[in-house]
CSV table of C-alpha atoms in Angstrom, one decimal:
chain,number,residue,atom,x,y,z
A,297,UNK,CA,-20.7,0.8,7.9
A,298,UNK,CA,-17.8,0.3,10.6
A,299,UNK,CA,-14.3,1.3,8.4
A,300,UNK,CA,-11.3,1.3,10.0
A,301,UNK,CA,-8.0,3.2,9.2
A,302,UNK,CA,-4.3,3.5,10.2
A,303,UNK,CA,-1.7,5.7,9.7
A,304,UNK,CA,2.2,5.2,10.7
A,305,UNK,CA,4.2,7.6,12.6
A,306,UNK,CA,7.2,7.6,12.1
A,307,UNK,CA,9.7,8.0,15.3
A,308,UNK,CA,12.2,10.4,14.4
A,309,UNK,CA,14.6,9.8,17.7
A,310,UNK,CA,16.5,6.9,17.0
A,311,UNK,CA,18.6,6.3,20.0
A,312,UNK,CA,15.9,4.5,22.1
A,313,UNK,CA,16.0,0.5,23.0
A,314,UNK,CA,13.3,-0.2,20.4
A,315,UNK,CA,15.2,-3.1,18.9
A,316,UNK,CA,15.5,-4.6,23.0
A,317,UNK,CA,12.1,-4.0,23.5
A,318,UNK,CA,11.0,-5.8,20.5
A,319,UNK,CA,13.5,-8.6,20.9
A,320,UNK,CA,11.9,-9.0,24.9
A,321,UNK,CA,8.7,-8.8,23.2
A,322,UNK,CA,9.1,-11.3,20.7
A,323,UNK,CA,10.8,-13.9,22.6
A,324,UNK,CA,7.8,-13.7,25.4
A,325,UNK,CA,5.5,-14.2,22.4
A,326,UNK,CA,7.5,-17.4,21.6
A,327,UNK,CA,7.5,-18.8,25.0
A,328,UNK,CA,4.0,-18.7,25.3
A,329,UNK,CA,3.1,-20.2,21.8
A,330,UNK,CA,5.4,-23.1,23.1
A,331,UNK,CA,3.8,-23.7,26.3
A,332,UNK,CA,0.2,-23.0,25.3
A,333,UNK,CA,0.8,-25.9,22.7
A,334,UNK,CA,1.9,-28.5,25.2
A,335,UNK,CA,-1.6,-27.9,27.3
A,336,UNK,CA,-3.7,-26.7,24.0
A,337,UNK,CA,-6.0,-30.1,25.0
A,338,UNK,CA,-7.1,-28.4,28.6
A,339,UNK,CA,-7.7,-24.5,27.0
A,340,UNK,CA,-9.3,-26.1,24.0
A,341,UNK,CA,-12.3,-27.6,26.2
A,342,UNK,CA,-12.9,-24.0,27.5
A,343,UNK,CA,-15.4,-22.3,24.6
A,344,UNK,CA,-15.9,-19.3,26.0
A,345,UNK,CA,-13.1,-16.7,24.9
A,346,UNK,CA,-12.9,-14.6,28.1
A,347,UNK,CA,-13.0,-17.6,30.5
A,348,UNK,CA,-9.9,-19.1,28.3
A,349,UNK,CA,-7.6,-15.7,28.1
A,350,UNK,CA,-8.0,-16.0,31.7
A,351,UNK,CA,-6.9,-19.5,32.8
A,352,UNK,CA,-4.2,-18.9,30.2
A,353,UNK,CA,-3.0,-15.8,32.1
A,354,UNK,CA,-2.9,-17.7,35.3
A,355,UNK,CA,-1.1,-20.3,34.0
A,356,UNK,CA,2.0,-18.1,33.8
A,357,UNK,CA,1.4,-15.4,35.8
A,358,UNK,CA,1.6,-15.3,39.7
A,359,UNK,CA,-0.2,-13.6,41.8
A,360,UNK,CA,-1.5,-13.6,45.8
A,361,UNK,CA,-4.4,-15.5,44.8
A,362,UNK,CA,-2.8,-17.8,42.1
A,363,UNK,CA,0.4,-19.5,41.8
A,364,UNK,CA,1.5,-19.8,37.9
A,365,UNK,CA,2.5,-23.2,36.9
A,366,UNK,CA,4.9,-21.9,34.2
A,367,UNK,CA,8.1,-20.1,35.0
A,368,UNK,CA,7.2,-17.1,32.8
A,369,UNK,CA,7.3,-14.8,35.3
A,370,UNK,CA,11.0,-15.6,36.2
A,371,UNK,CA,12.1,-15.4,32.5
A,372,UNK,CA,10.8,-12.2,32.1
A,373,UNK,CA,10.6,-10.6,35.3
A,374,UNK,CA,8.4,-6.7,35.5
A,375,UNK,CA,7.4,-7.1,31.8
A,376,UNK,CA,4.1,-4.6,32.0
A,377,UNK,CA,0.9,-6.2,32.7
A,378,UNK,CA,-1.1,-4.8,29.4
A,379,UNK,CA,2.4,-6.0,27.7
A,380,UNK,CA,2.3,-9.9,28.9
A,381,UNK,CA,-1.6,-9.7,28.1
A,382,UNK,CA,-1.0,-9.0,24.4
A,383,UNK,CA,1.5,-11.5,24.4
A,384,UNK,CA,-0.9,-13.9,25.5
A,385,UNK,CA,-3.7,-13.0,23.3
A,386,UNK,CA,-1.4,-13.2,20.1
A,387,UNK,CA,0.1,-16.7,21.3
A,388,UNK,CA,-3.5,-18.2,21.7
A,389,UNK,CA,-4.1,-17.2,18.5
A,390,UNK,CA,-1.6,-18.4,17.3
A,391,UNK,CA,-1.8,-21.6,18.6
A,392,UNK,CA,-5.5,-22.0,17.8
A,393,UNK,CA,-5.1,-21.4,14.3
A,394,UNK,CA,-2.4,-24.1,13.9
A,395,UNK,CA,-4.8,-26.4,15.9
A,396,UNK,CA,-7.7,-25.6,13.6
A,397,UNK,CA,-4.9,-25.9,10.3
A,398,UNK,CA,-3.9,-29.2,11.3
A,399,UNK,CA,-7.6,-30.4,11.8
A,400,UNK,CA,-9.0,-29.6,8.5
A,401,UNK,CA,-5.4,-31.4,6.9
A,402,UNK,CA,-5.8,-33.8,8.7
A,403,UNK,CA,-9.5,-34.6,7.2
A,404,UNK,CA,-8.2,-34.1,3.5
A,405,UNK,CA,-6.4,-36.6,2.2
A,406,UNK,CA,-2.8,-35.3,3.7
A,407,UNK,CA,-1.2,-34.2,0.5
A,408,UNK,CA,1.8,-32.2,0.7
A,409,UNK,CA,3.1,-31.0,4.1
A,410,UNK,CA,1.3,-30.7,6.9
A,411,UNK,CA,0.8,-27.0,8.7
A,412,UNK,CA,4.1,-26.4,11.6
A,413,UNK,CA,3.2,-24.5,14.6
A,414,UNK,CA,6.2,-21.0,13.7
A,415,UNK,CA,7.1,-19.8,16.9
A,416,UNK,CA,9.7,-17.4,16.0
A,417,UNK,CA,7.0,-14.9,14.9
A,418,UNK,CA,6.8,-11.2,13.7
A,419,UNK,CA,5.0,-10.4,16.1
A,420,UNK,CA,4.7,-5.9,17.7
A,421,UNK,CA,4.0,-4.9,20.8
A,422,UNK,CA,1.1,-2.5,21.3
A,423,UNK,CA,1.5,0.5,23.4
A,424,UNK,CA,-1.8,1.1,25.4
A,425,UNK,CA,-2.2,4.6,26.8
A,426,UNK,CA,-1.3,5.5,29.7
A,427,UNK,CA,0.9,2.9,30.7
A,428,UNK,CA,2.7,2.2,28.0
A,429,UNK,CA,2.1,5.5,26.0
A,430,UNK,CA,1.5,9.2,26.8
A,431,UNK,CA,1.5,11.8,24.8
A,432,UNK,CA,3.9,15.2,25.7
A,433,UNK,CA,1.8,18.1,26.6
A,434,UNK,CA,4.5,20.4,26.1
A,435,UNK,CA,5.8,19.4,22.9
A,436,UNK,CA,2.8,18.6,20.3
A,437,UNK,CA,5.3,16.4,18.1
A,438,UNK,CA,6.6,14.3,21.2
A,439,UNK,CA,5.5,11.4,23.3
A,440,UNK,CA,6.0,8.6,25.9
A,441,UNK,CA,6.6,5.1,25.3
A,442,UNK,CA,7.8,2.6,28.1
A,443,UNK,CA,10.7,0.5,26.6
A,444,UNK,CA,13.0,-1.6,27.9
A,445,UNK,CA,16.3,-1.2,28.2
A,446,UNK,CA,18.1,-4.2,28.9
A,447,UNK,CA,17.3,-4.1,32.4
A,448,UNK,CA,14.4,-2.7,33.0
A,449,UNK,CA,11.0,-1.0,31.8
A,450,UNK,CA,11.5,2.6,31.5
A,451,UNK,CA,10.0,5.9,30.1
A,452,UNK,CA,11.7,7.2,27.0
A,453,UNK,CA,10.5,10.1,25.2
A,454,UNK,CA,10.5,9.9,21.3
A,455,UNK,CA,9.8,12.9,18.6
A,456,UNK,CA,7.7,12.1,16.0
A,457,UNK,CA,7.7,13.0,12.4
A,458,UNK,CA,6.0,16.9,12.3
A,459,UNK,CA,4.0,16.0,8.9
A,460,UNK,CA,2.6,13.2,10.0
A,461,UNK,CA,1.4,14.4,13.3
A,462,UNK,CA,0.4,17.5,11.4
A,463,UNK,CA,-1.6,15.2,9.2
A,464,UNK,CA,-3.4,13.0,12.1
A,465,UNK,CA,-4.6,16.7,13.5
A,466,UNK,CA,-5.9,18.0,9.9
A,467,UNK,CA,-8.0,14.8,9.1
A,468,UNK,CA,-8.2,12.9,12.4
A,469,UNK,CA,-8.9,15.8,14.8
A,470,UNK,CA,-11.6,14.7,16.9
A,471,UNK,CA,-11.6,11.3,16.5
A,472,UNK,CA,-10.6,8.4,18.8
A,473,UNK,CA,-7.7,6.6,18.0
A,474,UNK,CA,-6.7,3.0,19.3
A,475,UNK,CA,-3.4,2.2,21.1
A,476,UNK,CA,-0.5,2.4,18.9
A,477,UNK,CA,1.2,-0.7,17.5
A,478,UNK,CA,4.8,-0.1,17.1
A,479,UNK,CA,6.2,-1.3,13.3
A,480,UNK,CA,9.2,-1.6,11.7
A,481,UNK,CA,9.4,-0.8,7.9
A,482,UNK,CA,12.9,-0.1,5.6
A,483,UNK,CA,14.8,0.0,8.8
A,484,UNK,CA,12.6,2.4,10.3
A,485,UNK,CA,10.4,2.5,13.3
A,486,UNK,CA,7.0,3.5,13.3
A,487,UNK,CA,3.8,4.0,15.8
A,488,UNK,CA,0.5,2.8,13.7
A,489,UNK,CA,-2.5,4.7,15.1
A,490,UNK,CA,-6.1,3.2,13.8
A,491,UNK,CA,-9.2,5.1,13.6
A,492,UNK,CA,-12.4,3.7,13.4
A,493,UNK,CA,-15.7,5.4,11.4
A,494,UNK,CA,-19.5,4.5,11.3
A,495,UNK,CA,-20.1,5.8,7.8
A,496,UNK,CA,-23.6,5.5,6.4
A,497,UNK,CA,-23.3,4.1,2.8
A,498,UNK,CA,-25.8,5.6,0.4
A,499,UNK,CA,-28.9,4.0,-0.5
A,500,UNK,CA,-29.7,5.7,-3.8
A,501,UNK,CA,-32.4,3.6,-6.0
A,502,UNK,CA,-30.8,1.6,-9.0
A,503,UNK,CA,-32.7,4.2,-11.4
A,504,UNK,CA,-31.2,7.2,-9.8
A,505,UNK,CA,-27.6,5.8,-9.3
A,506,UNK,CA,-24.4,7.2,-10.4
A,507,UNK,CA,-21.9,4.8,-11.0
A,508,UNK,CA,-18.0,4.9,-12.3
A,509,UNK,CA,-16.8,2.2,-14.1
A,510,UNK,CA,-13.3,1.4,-14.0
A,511,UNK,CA,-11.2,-0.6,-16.4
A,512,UNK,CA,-7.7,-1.2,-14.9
A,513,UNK,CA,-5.4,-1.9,-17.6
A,514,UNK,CA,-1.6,-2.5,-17.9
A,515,UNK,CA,-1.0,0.2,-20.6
A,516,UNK,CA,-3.4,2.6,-19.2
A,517,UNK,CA,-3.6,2.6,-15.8
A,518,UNK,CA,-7.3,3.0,-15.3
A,519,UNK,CA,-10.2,4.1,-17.9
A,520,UNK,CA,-13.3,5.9,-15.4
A,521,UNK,CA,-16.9,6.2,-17.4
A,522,UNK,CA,-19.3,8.0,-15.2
A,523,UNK,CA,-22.8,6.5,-16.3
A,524,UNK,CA,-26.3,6.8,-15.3
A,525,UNK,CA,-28.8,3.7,-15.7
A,526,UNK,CA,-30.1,4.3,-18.8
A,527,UNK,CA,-26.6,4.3,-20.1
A,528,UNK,CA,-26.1,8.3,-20.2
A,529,UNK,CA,-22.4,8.9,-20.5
A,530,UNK,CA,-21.6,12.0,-18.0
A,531,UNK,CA,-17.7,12.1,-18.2
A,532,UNK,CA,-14.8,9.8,-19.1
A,533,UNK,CA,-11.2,10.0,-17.4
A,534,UNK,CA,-8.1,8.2,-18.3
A,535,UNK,CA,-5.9,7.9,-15.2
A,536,UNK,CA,-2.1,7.3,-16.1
A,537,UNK,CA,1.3,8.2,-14.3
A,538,UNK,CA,3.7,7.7,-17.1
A,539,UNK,CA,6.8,9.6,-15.3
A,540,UNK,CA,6.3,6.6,-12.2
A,541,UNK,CA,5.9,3.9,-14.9
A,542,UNK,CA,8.9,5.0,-16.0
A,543,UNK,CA,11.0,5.2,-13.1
A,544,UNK,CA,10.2,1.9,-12.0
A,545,UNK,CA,10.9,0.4,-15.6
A,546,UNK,CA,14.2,2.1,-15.1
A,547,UNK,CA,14.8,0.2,-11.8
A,548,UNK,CA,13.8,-2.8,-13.3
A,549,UNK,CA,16.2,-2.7,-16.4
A,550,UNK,CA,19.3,-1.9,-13.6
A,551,UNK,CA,18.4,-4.7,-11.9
A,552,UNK,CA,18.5,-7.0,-15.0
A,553,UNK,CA,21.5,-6.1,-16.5
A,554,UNK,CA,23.2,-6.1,-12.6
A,555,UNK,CA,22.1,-9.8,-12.5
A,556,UNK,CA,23.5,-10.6,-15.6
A,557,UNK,CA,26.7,-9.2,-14.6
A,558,UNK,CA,26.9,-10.2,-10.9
A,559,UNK,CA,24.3,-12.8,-10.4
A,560,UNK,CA,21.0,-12.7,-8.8
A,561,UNK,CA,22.1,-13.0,-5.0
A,562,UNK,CA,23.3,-9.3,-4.3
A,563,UNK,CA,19.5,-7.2,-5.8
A,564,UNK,CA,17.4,-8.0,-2.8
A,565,UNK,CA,18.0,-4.0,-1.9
A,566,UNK,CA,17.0,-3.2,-5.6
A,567,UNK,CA,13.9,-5.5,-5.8
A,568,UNK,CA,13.1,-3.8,-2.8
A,569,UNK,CA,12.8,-0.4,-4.1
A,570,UNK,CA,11.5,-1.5,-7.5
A,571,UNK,CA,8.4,-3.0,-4.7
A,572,UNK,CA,8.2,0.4,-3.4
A,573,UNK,CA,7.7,2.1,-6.3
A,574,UNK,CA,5.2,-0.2,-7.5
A,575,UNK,CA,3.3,0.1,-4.1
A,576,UNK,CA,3.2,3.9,-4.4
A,577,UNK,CA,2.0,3.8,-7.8
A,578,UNK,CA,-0.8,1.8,-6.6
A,579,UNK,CA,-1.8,4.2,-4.5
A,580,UNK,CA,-2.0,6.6,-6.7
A,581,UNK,CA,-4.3,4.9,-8.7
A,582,UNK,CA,-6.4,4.6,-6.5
A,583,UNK,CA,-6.5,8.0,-5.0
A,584,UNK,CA,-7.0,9.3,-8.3
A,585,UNK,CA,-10.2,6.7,-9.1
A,586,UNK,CA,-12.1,7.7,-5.9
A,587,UNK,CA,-11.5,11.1,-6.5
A,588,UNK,CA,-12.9,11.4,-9.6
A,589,UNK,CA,-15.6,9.1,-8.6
A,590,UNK,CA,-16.1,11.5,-5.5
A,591,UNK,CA,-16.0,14.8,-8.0
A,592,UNK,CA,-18.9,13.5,-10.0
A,593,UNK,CA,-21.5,12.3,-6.5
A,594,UNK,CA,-20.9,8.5,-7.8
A,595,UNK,CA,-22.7,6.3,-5.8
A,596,UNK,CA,-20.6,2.9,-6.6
A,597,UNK,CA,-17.8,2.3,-8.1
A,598,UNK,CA,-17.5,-0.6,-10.4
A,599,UNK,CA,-14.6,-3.3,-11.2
A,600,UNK,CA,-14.2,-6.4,-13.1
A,601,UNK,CA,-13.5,-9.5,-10.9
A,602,UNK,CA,-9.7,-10.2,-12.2
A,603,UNK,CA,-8.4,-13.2,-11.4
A,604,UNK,CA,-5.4,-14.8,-13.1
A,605,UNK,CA,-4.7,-18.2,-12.5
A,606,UNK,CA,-2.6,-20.5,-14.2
A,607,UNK,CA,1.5,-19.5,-15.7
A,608,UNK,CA,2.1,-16.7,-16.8
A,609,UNK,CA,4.2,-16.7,-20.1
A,610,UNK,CA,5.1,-13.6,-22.5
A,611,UNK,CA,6.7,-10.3,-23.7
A,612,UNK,CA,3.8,-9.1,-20.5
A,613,UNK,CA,5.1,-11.4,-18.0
A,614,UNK,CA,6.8,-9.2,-15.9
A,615,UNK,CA,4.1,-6.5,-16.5
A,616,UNK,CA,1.8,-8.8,-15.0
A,617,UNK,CA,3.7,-10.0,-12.2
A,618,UNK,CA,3.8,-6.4,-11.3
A,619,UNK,CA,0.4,-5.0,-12.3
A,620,UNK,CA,-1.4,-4.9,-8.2
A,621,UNK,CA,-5.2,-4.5,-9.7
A,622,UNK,CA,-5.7,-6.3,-5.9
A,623,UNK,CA,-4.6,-3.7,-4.5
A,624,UNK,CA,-5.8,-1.3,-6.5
A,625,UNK,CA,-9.4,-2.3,-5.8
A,626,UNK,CA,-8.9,-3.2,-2.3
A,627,UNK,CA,-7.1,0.9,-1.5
A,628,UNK,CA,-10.7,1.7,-3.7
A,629,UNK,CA,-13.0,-0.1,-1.6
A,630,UNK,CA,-11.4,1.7,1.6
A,631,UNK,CA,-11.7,5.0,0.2
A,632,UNK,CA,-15.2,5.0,-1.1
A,633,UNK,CA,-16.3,3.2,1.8
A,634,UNK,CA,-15.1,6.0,4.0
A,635,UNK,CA,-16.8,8.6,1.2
A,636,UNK,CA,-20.0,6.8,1.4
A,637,UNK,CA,-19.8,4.9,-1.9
A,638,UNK,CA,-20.4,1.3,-2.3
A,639,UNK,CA,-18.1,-0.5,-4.6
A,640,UNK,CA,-19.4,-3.5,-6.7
A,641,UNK,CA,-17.6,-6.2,-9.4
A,642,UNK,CA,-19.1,-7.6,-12.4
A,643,UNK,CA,-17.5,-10.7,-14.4
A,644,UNK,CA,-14.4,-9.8,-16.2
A,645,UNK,CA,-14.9,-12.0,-19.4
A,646,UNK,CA,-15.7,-10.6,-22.9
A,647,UNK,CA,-15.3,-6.7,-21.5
A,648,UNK,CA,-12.8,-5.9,-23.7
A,649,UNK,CA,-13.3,-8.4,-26.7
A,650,UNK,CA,-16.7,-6.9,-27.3
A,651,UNK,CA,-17.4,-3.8,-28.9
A,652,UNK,CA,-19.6,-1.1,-26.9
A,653,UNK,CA,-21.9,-0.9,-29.6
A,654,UNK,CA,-23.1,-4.4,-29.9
A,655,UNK,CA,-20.9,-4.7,-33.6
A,656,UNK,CA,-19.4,-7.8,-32.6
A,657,UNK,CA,-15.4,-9.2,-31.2
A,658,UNK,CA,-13.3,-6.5,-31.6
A,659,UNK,CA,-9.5,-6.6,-33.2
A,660,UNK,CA,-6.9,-5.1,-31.3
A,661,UNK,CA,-4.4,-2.8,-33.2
A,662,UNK,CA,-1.0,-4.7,-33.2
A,663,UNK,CA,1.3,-1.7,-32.8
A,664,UNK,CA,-0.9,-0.4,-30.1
A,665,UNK,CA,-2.8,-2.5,-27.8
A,666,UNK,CA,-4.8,0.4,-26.5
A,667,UNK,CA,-6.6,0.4,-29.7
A,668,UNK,CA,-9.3,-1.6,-31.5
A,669,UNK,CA,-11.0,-1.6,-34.7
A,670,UNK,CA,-14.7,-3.1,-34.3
A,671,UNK,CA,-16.6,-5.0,-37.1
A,672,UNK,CA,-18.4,-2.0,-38.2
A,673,UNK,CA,-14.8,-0.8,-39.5
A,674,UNK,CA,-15.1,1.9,-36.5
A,675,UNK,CA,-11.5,2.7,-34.5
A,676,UNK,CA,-11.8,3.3,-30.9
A,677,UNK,CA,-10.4,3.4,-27.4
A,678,UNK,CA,-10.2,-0.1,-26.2
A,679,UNK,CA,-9.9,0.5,-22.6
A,680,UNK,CA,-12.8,2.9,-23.2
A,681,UNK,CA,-15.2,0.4,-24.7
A,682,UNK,CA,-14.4,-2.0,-21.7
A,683,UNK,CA,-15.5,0.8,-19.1
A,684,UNK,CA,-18.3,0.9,-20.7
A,685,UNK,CA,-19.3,-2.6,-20.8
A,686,UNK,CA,-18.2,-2.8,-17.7
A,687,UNK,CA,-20.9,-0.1,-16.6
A,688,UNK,CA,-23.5,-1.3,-18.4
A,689,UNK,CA,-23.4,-5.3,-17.3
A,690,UNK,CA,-23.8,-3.5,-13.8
A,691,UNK,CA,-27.0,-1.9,-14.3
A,692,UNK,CA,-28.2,-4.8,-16.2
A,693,UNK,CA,-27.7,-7.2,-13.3
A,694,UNK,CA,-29.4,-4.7,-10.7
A,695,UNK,CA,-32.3,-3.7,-13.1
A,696,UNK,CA,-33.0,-7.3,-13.6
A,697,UNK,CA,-32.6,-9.1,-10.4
A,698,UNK,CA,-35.1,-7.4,-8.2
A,699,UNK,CA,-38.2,-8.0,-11.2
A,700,UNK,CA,-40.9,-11.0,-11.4
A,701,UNK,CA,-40.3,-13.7,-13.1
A,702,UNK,CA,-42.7,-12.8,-15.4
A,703,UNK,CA,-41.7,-9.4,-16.2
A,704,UNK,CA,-37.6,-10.6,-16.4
A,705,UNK,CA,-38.9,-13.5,-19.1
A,706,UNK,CA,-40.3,-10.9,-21.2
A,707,UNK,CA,-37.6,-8.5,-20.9
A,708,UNK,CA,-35.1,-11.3,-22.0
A,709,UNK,CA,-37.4,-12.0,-25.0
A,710,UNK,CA,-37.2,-9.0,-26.5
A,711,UNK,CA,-33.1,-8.3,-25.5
A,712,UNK,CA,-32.0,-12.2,-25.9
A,713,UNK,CA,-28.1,-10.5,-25.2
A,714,UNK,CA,-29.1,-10.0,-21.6
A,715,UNK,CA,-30.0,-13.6,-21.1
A,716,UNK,CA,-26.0,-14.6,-21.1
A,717,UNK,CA,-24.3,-11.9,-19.0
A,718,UNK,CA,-20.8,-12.7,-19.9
A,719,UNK,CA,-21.9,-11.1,-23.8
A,720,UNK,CA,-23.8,-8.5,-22.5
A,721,UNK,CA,-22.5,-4.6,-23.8
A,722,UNK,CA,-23.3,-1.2,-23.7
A,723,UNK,CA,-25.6,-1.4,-26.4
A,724,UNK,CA,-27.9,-4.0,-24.7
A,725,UNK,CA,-28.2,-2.2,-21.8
A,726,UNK,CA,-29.7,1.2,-23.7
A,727,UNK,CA,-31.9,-1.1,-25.7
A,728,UNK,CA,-33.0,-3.2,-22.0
A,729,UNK,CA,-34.0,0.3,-21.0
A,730,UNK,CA,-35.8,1.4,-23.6
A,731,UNK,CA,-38.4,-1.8,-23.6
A,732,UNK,CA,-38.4,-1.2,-19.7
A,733,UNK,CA,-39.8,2.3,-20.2
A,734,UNK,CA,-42.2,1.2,-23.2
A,735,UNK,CA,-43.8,-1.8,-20.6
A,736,UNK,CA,-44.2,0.4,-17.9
A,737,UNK,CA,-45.8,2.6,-20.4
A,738,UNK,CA,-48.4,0.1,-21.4
């Protein structure tokens, strides 16, 4: 499998025209988003995408063989070559996707407003080596960029951060990296590099896998069950960062009483931070989930499919607003993917409203959420019991799918639980295994 990472660099000289050159950069972007979409009738007959990048690069660009149409040239005279031909492969693509927005609206029945064609984008300029970027060979933590500078395209050299370079030659050493893309974030400027890997994901048999299931919860950040398929527990992990939770909860309880005091119009700066705090925590979640799944040779890592549509209403509301299982799962699927691990998601309902052991709904204890009595009168993690459903609906869907009809109907005959997945539990899949191992037997 083809993964691709990035890591930002963050330029640690200051007093270089980024700001100009994105401003030049932008504005040519805009210009040719407005002129591509007076002509977008002649490109749009032209299906092949080479064929059209280049008659939209004539069309604005002179040279001894062509003579441009558009007056780009003279609006933004000795703007690099690579430069003007990023511009013009993010304004096509910008202009076809409004063409193909407006088509499919316009086949609906037109509710609502219609997609506008934004040409005041966000748009970065990439830095392709060589002649836009070089790096110092004198100074390991310094580079090249070509910027301009009001008046002209010239070469400024920039530090970079010493950590993260040092971090790019520990991990990345070796490996090719793209042309830098530079980024603003927090009034900072940074140089995204992106790496790509062919990783071979693994291939072990359903029988001989290793999974991890996760639970992602609200009050416990994640619950990890390492499991085999006939429903062997091999280790259990409950990932929380209490001291960030906290922090962040702190944030959020200046922000509320400063808009009750001053009104909501002057906490965009604090909202802000509360965001980064809640990004970072996600990280760590997930860091700390593929990790232990890596620790214990897991071969996939399992989620629940969350997905919460609908208002949101509550004491939780906020928690819930906040709670980034997205992106969570998404930072997972990176990291395992680059590990070698597949990652796979079973439905979410009945996980946690089910006991483990096949007892029935569970009740949750009122003064802590993170605890359940089942029918049997037993008390027990409810977070826990989930990762285990969670683990066990997996292996049930993989054991079953690839068998005969035949064998499936009589496997469902004896386990009836397995017919509906959305009640199947841990308990179903040890007794599913069992019978499997009894009719091989005979």
């Amino acid at each position: 499998m083809r993964t691709v990472s990035s890591y930002g660099v963050e330029l640690r000289k200051q007093n270089i025209p980024s700001r100009q050159t994105l401003d030049i950069y932008r504005s040519a972007v805009s210009c040719l988003i407005e002129i591509y979409a007076q002509i977008w009738d002649e490109l749009a007959v032209i299906k092949e995408p080479k064929k059209r990048f280049n008659t939209a690069e004539h069309l604005v660009h002179t040279t001894k063989k062509n003579q441009a149409r558009f007056d780009f040239d003279l609006r933004f005279p000795k703007m690099p070559s690579y430069l003007r031909r990023a511009a013009v492969q993010h304004a096509l693509g910008s202009v076809s996707s409004y063409k193909t927005r407006l088509g499919l609206w316009k086949k609906t029945d037109q509710k609502g407003g219609g997609p506008k064609l934004v040409c005041d984008n966000h748009a970065m300029p990439v830095f392709y080596r060589d002649v836009m970027y070089r790096e110092d060979t004198e100074e390991k933590d310094g580079a090249y960029l070509k910027l301009y500078d009001g008046h002209d395209w010239k070469w400024f050299r920039v530090s970079l951060s010493h950590t993260d370079m040092e971090y790019l030659r520990k991990n990345w050493a070796g490996k090719k990296a793209t042309a830098p893309v530079l980024e603003k974030r927090h009034r900072k400027y940074f140089l995204r590099f992106s790496y790509t890997e062919e990783v071979p994901l693994t291939k072990t048999p359903v029988k001989e896998q290793i999974i991890c299931s996760v639970d992602l919860g609200l009050n416990t950040d994640a619950v990890c069950t390492i499991m085999r398929s006939d429903g062997t527990v091999l280790g259990r992990k409950f990932i929380n960062f209490p001291s960030e939770k906290d922090r962040m909860y702190r944030v959020l309880g200046r922000i509320s009483r400063f808009q009750r005091e001053h009104g909501s119009a002057q906490v965009k700066s604090r909202w802000a931070y509360a965001k980064r705090l809640n990004t970072e925590l996600g990280r760590k979640i997930a860091g700390a989930v593929t990790g232990y799944a890596e620790e214990n040779h897991a071969d996939v890592i399992v989620f629940e499919y969350l997905e919460t549509k609908g208002k949101i209403s509550g004491r939780k509301k906020q928690k819930l607003h906040l709670w980034r299982k997205r992106d969570i799962q998404k930072r997972c699927e990176h990291q395992a993917h680059r590990r070698g691990m597949r990652i796979s998601r079973i439905c979410a309902w009945n996980t946690s409203r089910l006991a483990c052991d096949g007892s029935g709904t569970v009740v949750r204890d009122p003064d802590n959420h993170s605890l359940c009595t089942f029918q049997n009168g037993k008390r027990y993690n409810c977070d826990l019991s989930a990762s285990y459903n969670i683990g066990a609906r997996y292996f049930i869907r993989e054991l079953l799918k690839p068998l005969p009809v035949t064998e499936r109907s009589l496997l469902e005959a004896k386990v009836p639980s397995v017919k509906r997945r959305i009640s199947c539990v841990y308990a179903d899949l040890r007794e599913l295994f069992s019978e499997m191992e009894l009719l091989r037997a005979a």
